[in-house]
Amino acid sequence: MRLSGYGRVDRTQSVPFRFDGRMLTGHPGDTLASALIANGVRLVGRSFKYHRPRGILTAGSEEPNALVEIGEGAGRVPNVRATVQEVHEGLVAHSQNRWPSLERDLLAVNDLAAPFLGAGFYYKTFMWPAAFWERVYEPAIRRAAGLGSFTREADPHRHEKAFASCDLLVIGAGAAGLMAALAAGEAGADVILAEEGAEPGGRLLAEAEEVGGRPAQDWAAATLARLGAMPNVRVMPRTAVTGAHDGGTYGALERVSEHLAHPAPECPRDCFWRIDARVAVLAAGALERPVAFPDNDRPGVMMASAVRAYLHRWGVVPGARIALFAAGDDARRTARDLAAAGVQIAAVIDPRADAPAPEGIDAPYFAGGQVVGTSGRQGLTAIRVRAGGRVRRIAADVLAMSGGWSPTVHLACHMGGRPVWDEALGAFLPPREGARGAVPGLIPAGAAAGVFDTAGCLASGLAAAGEALSRLGLRAPRIEVPEAEDDPGRSVPLFRVSGKGRAWLDFQNDVTVKDVELSAREGFVSVEHMKRYTTQGMAPDQGKTSNVVALAVLAEATGQTIPETGTTTFRPPYVPVPLGTIAAGAQGKGFAPERFTTSHDASAARGAPMIEAGLWYRPSYFPARGETTWREACAREVAMVREAVGVADVSTLGKIEFRGPDTGAFLDLVYTSRFSTLKPGRARYGIMLREDGHVMDDGTTARLSDDIWVMTTTTAAAGQVMAHLEMVQQCHAPGMATRFTSTTDGWAQFAVAGPRAPDLLAQVLDGGHDAGSFPFMACAAVTVAGVAGRLFRISFSGEHAYEIAVPARHGAALWRLLCAYAEGLGGGPYGMEALNVLRIEKGFPTHAELHGRTTAFDLGLQNMLSPRKDFIGKAAATRPGLLDPGRERLVGLRPVDKAGRLLAGAHLFKRGAKAIRVNDQGYLTSACHSPTLGHDIALGFVSAGPERMGERLSMVDHLRGVTTEVEICSPVFLDPDGARARS
Amino acid sequence: MRLDCPLCGPRDLREFTPRGAAVHARRPEGETWSEAWHHHLHLRDNPAGRSEELWYHGSGCTAWLIVERDTATHEVFSVRLAAEGGA
């Protein structure tokens, strides 16, 4: 019901929306919850386990009951709190966890079975038969229990992430937060004021109080206007700070367009912020605690402070006859304010026997009374009050309750700190700064620091700002604390009322007092064990309203005090954050950067499928007319290279350019073999080890002139090698005069391979080409169509081959030229598949073989470990275990029957031996069909392999179900003396 | 978390890669396997508390840094360049 003269919604405009198909209207400024209350809707959901009817409990993000699905189709979002979602034109909301309808939910029978469904019931009940757990029990339980459901479709929403930094982050814009931001803003600090609600003001918007001689709402609005005029203050409404992290970093979720009927298409739904703050003020307020009494979960039982908030902020009352059950003076304002608004007060029940009767409220008053039961099938109709030795039934459709307040200490505990129990306040306070796990630079203020009167909150905010400013080296401005209510009233904490029937603690996960007591009886007496056994506090609301009540019940059950019992661990995020928001930008193309070679477009135009190599995209093969499989294309490309000439883009290999007089000495340190003796105009193959003696990478380094050295690395290890070189130089050889930089993206480099390669070069190089004067492993500066380039005579195919490099801006043009010339010579471009076959035929290793556990010895490269100089990994490489002949060492493998298939990843066993781990003889790292030889070939590692040439083994691939008889052979299948490359 | 790179100033954690204990930057003498090498490679302290670590500013200036910090509280005490004898 909407009351005239109350609330901050704009009544001049109506906003139509739908709830469970019903067309309702609200006003701008309404949350879905306030609009539902205005429309008389009390039943908004069904509970998690027992499918109990549930209504709105709170007016904030701590809401456990009123979870709804927002939107339709792929864009539907489950578990949205109706107390947070603002209404807008066309908003579509549905209740959750009910079938077929909210009013007639068939699974409400669960509630009748409640005696069997206590904590841990499924561990005890669904024990046998074991196979039934996955197939029958679990799916059935999952269907019955639960909250909202996923759409199982791709998330159509736009999410964003953003970064900000500031001197001072103020978390929460209530009395304390506004005051802190005002003082820091006046002092000239860079301030971010983050407020999770739609409108800053906090409790100032929800109480009938005066600040500075005017209504508190007006003071808040005026302060906000002042802050808005300060260029150094950024006010961020709808922004919940979700976590406190190392180094003053805070996470925050901003709801950017969830409240808009027609957001601009480029507008994200929400944004995840990382805010770096030099200092922060925690002014997050406090959460009112429910009281655990029998049947306290009926729609109509609400928090006393929420009822006031609905009255003052939204101008709605949730019923016509409202009772109050509270042990604190502050909650009496609910009865006072409602009575002033003309709402009938059914009763005021105060468990304190000595509390005086509330003044000016014409309603039955029960000092020392307790609510011991409720009735009403789908909403409250009456309460049962025990007072003076008898129990009365009192008709009421709303019960406003308050068990006291818990400061919102969560963020202050996110780095492992434990809150401190304050006996006088009956509340946990944030850990003191400097205490173990306390968040450095986070200053609590206001209700979050246990200050519960408005004047105190204003003063506390000002003091916190003063402290923050002194840490920032800024002078605090002279600001007076405005006059305000300064009496927090008396109160005692009230956690539970004993009585027959289930008393709920965690409304969202359906945990009752009995469950916690059962947990204690069964030995789960630690609060962390109790939490996991009962699931207390493990629902999306993380027990914001219920955890403290539950641990008080546990303390009572175990005979401990509350501080002895302690709290569970507080972890980010404070409010649920959609995974899509955390992952913002990382979907689809945003998942990883893409690197393209200069020949990419030309390759794609030829229909080449691309495969990923690290972040690079490389052509797999170039399909020719009439070819239907990749194998056909690959075989043609291999034959082309072996018989004519092929060209391939090898720009993705890492290129690192060195200058400086000590470059040779530095390369001696990083490579196992000597490079300082390399003459200008020559290139050399080398391997690098890690310090533990295993091979890290291989490649060639060319010395183009006296002072220009160019190292190539493998595509996959380029970044790793660069970091390694930096470390070796900075940590181990800081005195060496050498400098290097990555030039991978600066040069386009193409392999030209095959017997006709010299003919192609003669056509493409300015001044022609004489292979006779440019021997194997030569390098030189050349000119290509007027462009200065580099030529290397190196071969990864075993053929007479070159790599030719030009500045990347000329890459696309050179590629077209090379392809055209190659085709003129009976060749053409080849892709990664052919490149792989060509190198396997020659036994050249890649990272399939250099997989991090192999040594130079394993690869048959032990002669490259120079005994005459030091190098990285030398000491470790000489360990006897790394030189044991019995190690798994590189060999070639071929099928005994030419039709036999070889598969990389398969393992080798002696013939007749069982194919199990203890009989393992080795494994295959690379395998392919060799079109040159007409059968499959493979590289692999076999125990003492080089000493077992000709031995037959059984190759077993358990995954693909393939067994092939193989023979150990040399890893070099073709041209073992290398005559073709040197020709 | 931020590290105050001596060359770049305070930078976000995501620009850096940790590489374990700073002893990695102090290579033992000797080209043959020895007890010193064994300790260097395999026997590292793993303190819950103050420690010296090697970090790489790969998305920044590519400097290797010796970072003194507390592994339990994540408090950073100092950041030095490995190349300037930080090791």
mmCIF file with all atom_site columns, N, CA and C in Angstrom, chain A residues 549-569:
data_model
loop_
_atom_site.group_PDB
_atom_site.id
_atom_site.type_symbol
_atom_site.label_atom_id
_atom_site.label_alt_id
_atom_site.label_comp_id
_atom_site.label_asym_id
_atom_site.label_entity_id
_atom_site.label_seq_id
_atom_site.pdbx_PDB_ins_code
_atom_site.Cartn_x
_atom_site.Cartn_y
_atom_site.Cartn_z
_atom_site.occupancy
_atom_site.B_iso_or_equiv
_atom_site.pdbx_formal_charge
_atom_site.auth_seq_id
_atom_site.auth_comp_id
_atom_site.auth_asym_id
_atom_site.auth_atom_id
_atom_site.pdbx_PDB_model_num
ATOM 1  N N  . VAL A 1 549 ? 23.599 -14.622 14.196 1.00 0.00 ? 549 VAL A N  1
ATOM 2  C CA . VAL A 1 549 ? 22.569 -15.306 14.971 1.00 0.00 ? 549 VAL A CA 1
ATOM 3  C C  . VAL A 1 549 ? 22.920 -16.794 15.087 1.00 0.00 ? 549 VAL A C  1
ATOM 4  N N  . ALA A 1 550 ? 23.363 -17.385 13.984 1.00 0.00 ? 550 ALA A N  1
ATOM 5  C CA . ALA A 1 550 ? 23.675 -18.811 13.974 1.00 0.00 ? 550 ALA A CA 1
ATOM 6  C C  . ALA A 1 550 ? 24.835 -19.124 14.909 1.00 0.00 ? 550 ALA A C  1
ATOM 7  N N  . LEU A 1 551 ? 25.850 -18.273 14.910 1.00 0.00 ? 551 LEU A N  1
ATOM 8  C CA . LEU A 1 551 ? 26.983 -18.594 15.788 1.00 0.00 ? 551 LEU A CA 1
ATOM 9  C C  . LEU A 1 551 ? 26.608 -18.373 17.248 1.00 0.00 ? 551 LEU A C  1
ATOM 10 N N  . ALA A 1 552 ? 25.649 -17.456 17.509 1.00 0.00 ? 552 ALA A N  1
ATOM 11 C CA . ALA A 1 552 ? 25.166 -17.299 18.883 1.00 0.00 ? 552 ALA A CA 1
ATOM 12 C C  . ALA A 1 552 ? 24.427 -18.558 19.324 1.00 0.00 ? 552 ALA A C  1
ATOM 13 N N  . VAL A 1 553 ? 23.652 -19.140 18.406 1.00 0.00 ? 553 VAL A N  1
ATOM 14 C CA . VAL A 1 553 ? 22.949 -20.394 18.721 1.00 0.00 ? 553 VAL A CA 1
ATOM 15 C C  . VAL A 1 553 ? 23.965 -21.508 18.954 1.00 0.00 ? 553 VAL A C  1
ATOM 16 N N  . LEU A 1 554 ? 25.016 -21.553 18.120 1.00 0.00 ? 554 LEU A N  1
ATOM 17 C CA . LEU A 1 554 ? 26.057 -22.565 18.286 1.00 0.00 ? 554 LEU A CA 1
ATOM 18 C C  . LEU A 1 554 ? 26.775 -22.378 19.619 1.00 0.00 ? 554 LEU A C  1
ATOM 19 N N  . ALA A 1 555 ? 27.042 -21.127 19.979 1.00 0.00 ? 555 ALA A N  1
ATOM 20 C CA . ALA A 1 555 ? 27.714 -20.845 21.244 1.00 0.00 ? 555 ALA A CA 1
ATOM 21 C C  . ALA A 1 555 ? 26.883 -21.389 22.401 1.00 0.00 ? 555 ALA A C  1
ATOM 22 N N  . GLU A 1 556 ? 25.582 -21.150 22.318 1.00 0.00 ? 556 GLU A N  1
ATOM 23 C CA . GLU A 1 556 ? 24.697 -21.628 23.381 1.00 0.00 ? 556 GLU A CA 1
ATOM 24 C C  . GLU A 1 556 ? 24.704 -23.157 23.432 1.00 0.00 ? 556 GLU A C  1
ATOM 25 N N  . ALA A 1 557 ? 24.655 -23.780 22.252 1.00 0.00 ? 557 ALA A N  1
ATOM 26 C CA . ALA A 1 557 ? 24.585 -25.240 22.191 1.00 0.00 ? 557 ALA A CA 1
ATOM 27 C C  . ALA A 1 557 ? 25.868 -25.884 22.679 1.00 0.00 ? 557 ALA A C  1
ATOM 28 N N  . THR A 1 558 ? 27.003 -25.197 22.524 1.00 0.00 ? 558 THR A N  1
ATOM 29 C CA . THR A 1 558 ? 28.281 -25.791 22.921 1.00 0.00 ? 558 THR A CA 1
ATOM 30 C C  . THR A 1 558 ? 28.755 -25.253 24.264 1.00 0.00 ? 558 THR A C  1
ATOM 31 N N  . GLY A 1 559 ? 27.977 -24.357 24.856 1.00 0.00 ? 559 GLY A N  1
ATOM 32 C CA . GLY A 1 559 ? 28.364 -23.817 26.153 1.00 0.00 ? 559 GLY A CA 1
ATOM 33 C C  . GLY A 1 559 ? 29.543 -22.870 26.092 1.00 0.00 ? 559 GLY A C  1
ATOM 34 N N  . GLN A 1 560 ? 29.777 -22.304 24.918 1.00 0.00 ? 560 GLN A N  1
ATOM 35 C CA . GLN A 1 560 ? 30.880 -21.347 24.780 1.00 0.00 ? 560 GLN A CA 1
ATOM 36 C C  . GLN A 1 560 ? 30.331 -19.924 24.723 1.00 0.00 ? 560 GLN A C  1
ATOM 37 N N  . THR A 1 561 ? 31.241 -18.974 24.822 1.00 0.00 ? 561 THR A N  1
ATOM 38 C CA . THR A 1 561 ? 30.820 -17.594 24.621 1.00 0.00 ? 561 THR A CA 1
ATOM 39 C C  . THR A 1 561 ? 30.849 -17.303 23.115 1.00 0.00 ? 561 THR A C  1
ATOM 40 N N  . ILE A 1 562 ? 30.238 -16.189 22.746 1.00 0.00 ? 562 ILE A N  1
ATOM 41 C CA . ILE A 1 562 ? 30.239 -15.812 21.330 1.00 0.00 ? 562 ILE A CA 1
ATOM 42 C C  . ILE A 1 562 ? 31.663 -15.551 20.825 1.00 0.00 ? 562 ILE A C  1
ATOM 43 N N  . PRO A 1 563 ? 32.496 -14.761 21.552 1.00 0.00 ? 563 PRO A N  1
ATOM 44 C CA . PRO A 1 563 ? 33.860 -14.570 21.040 1.00 0.00 ? 563 PRO A CA 1
ATOM 45 C C  . PRO A 1 563 ? 34.662 -15.874 21.000 1.00 0.00 ? 563 PRO A C  1
ATOM 46 N N  . GLU A 1 564 ? 34.400 -16.808 21.896 1.00 0.00 ? 564 GLU A N  1
ATOM 47 C CA . GLU A 1 564 ? 35.094 -18.105 21.816 1.00 0.00 ? 564 GLU A CA 1
ATOM 48 C C  . GLU A 1 564 ? 34.674 -18.859 20.562 1.00 0.00 ? 564 GLU A C  1
ATOM 49 N N  . THR A 1 565 ? 33.404 -18.743 20.237 1.00 0.00 ? 565 THR A N  1
ATOM 50 C CA . THR A 1 565 ? 32.906 -19.445 19.046 1.00 0.00 ? 565 THR A CA 1
ATOM 51 C C  . THR A 1 565 ? 33.455 -18.806 17.776 1.00 0.00 ? 565 THR A C  1
ATOM 52 N N  . GLY A 1 566 ? 33.459 -17.476 17.718 1.00 0.00 ? 566 GLY A N  1
ATOM 53 C CA . GLY A 1 566 ? 34.071 -16.767 16.585 1.00 0.00 ? 566 GLY A CA 1
ATOM 54 C C  . GLY A 1 566 ? 33.208 -16.823 15.340 1.00 0.00 ? 566 GLY A C  1
ATOM 55 N N  . THR A 1 567 ? 33.680 -16.120 14.332 1.00 0.00 ? 567 THR A N  1
ATOM 56 C CA . THR A 1 567 ? 32.929 -16.061 13.076 1.00 0.00 ? 567 THR A CA 1
ATOM 57 C C  . THR A 1 567 ? 33.580 -16.961 12.040 1.00 0.00 ? 567 THR A C  1
ATOM 58 N N  . THR A 1 568 ? 32.849 -17.225 10.982 1.00 0.00 ? 568 THR A N  1
ATOM 59 C CA . THR A 1 568 ? 33.455 -17.893 9.827  1.00 0.00 ? 568 THR A CA 1
ATOM 60 C C  . THR A 1 568 ? 34.291 -16.852 9.080  1.00 0.00 ? 568 THR A C  1
ATOM 61 N N  . THR A 1 569 ? 34.999 -17.322 8.046  1.00 0.00 ? 569 THR A N  1
ATOM 62 C CA . THR A 1 569 ? 35.897 -16.438 7.318  1.00 0.00 ? 569 THR A CA 1
ATOM 63 C C  . THR A 1 569 ? 35.110 -15.549 6.357  1.00 0.00 ? 569 THR A C  1
#
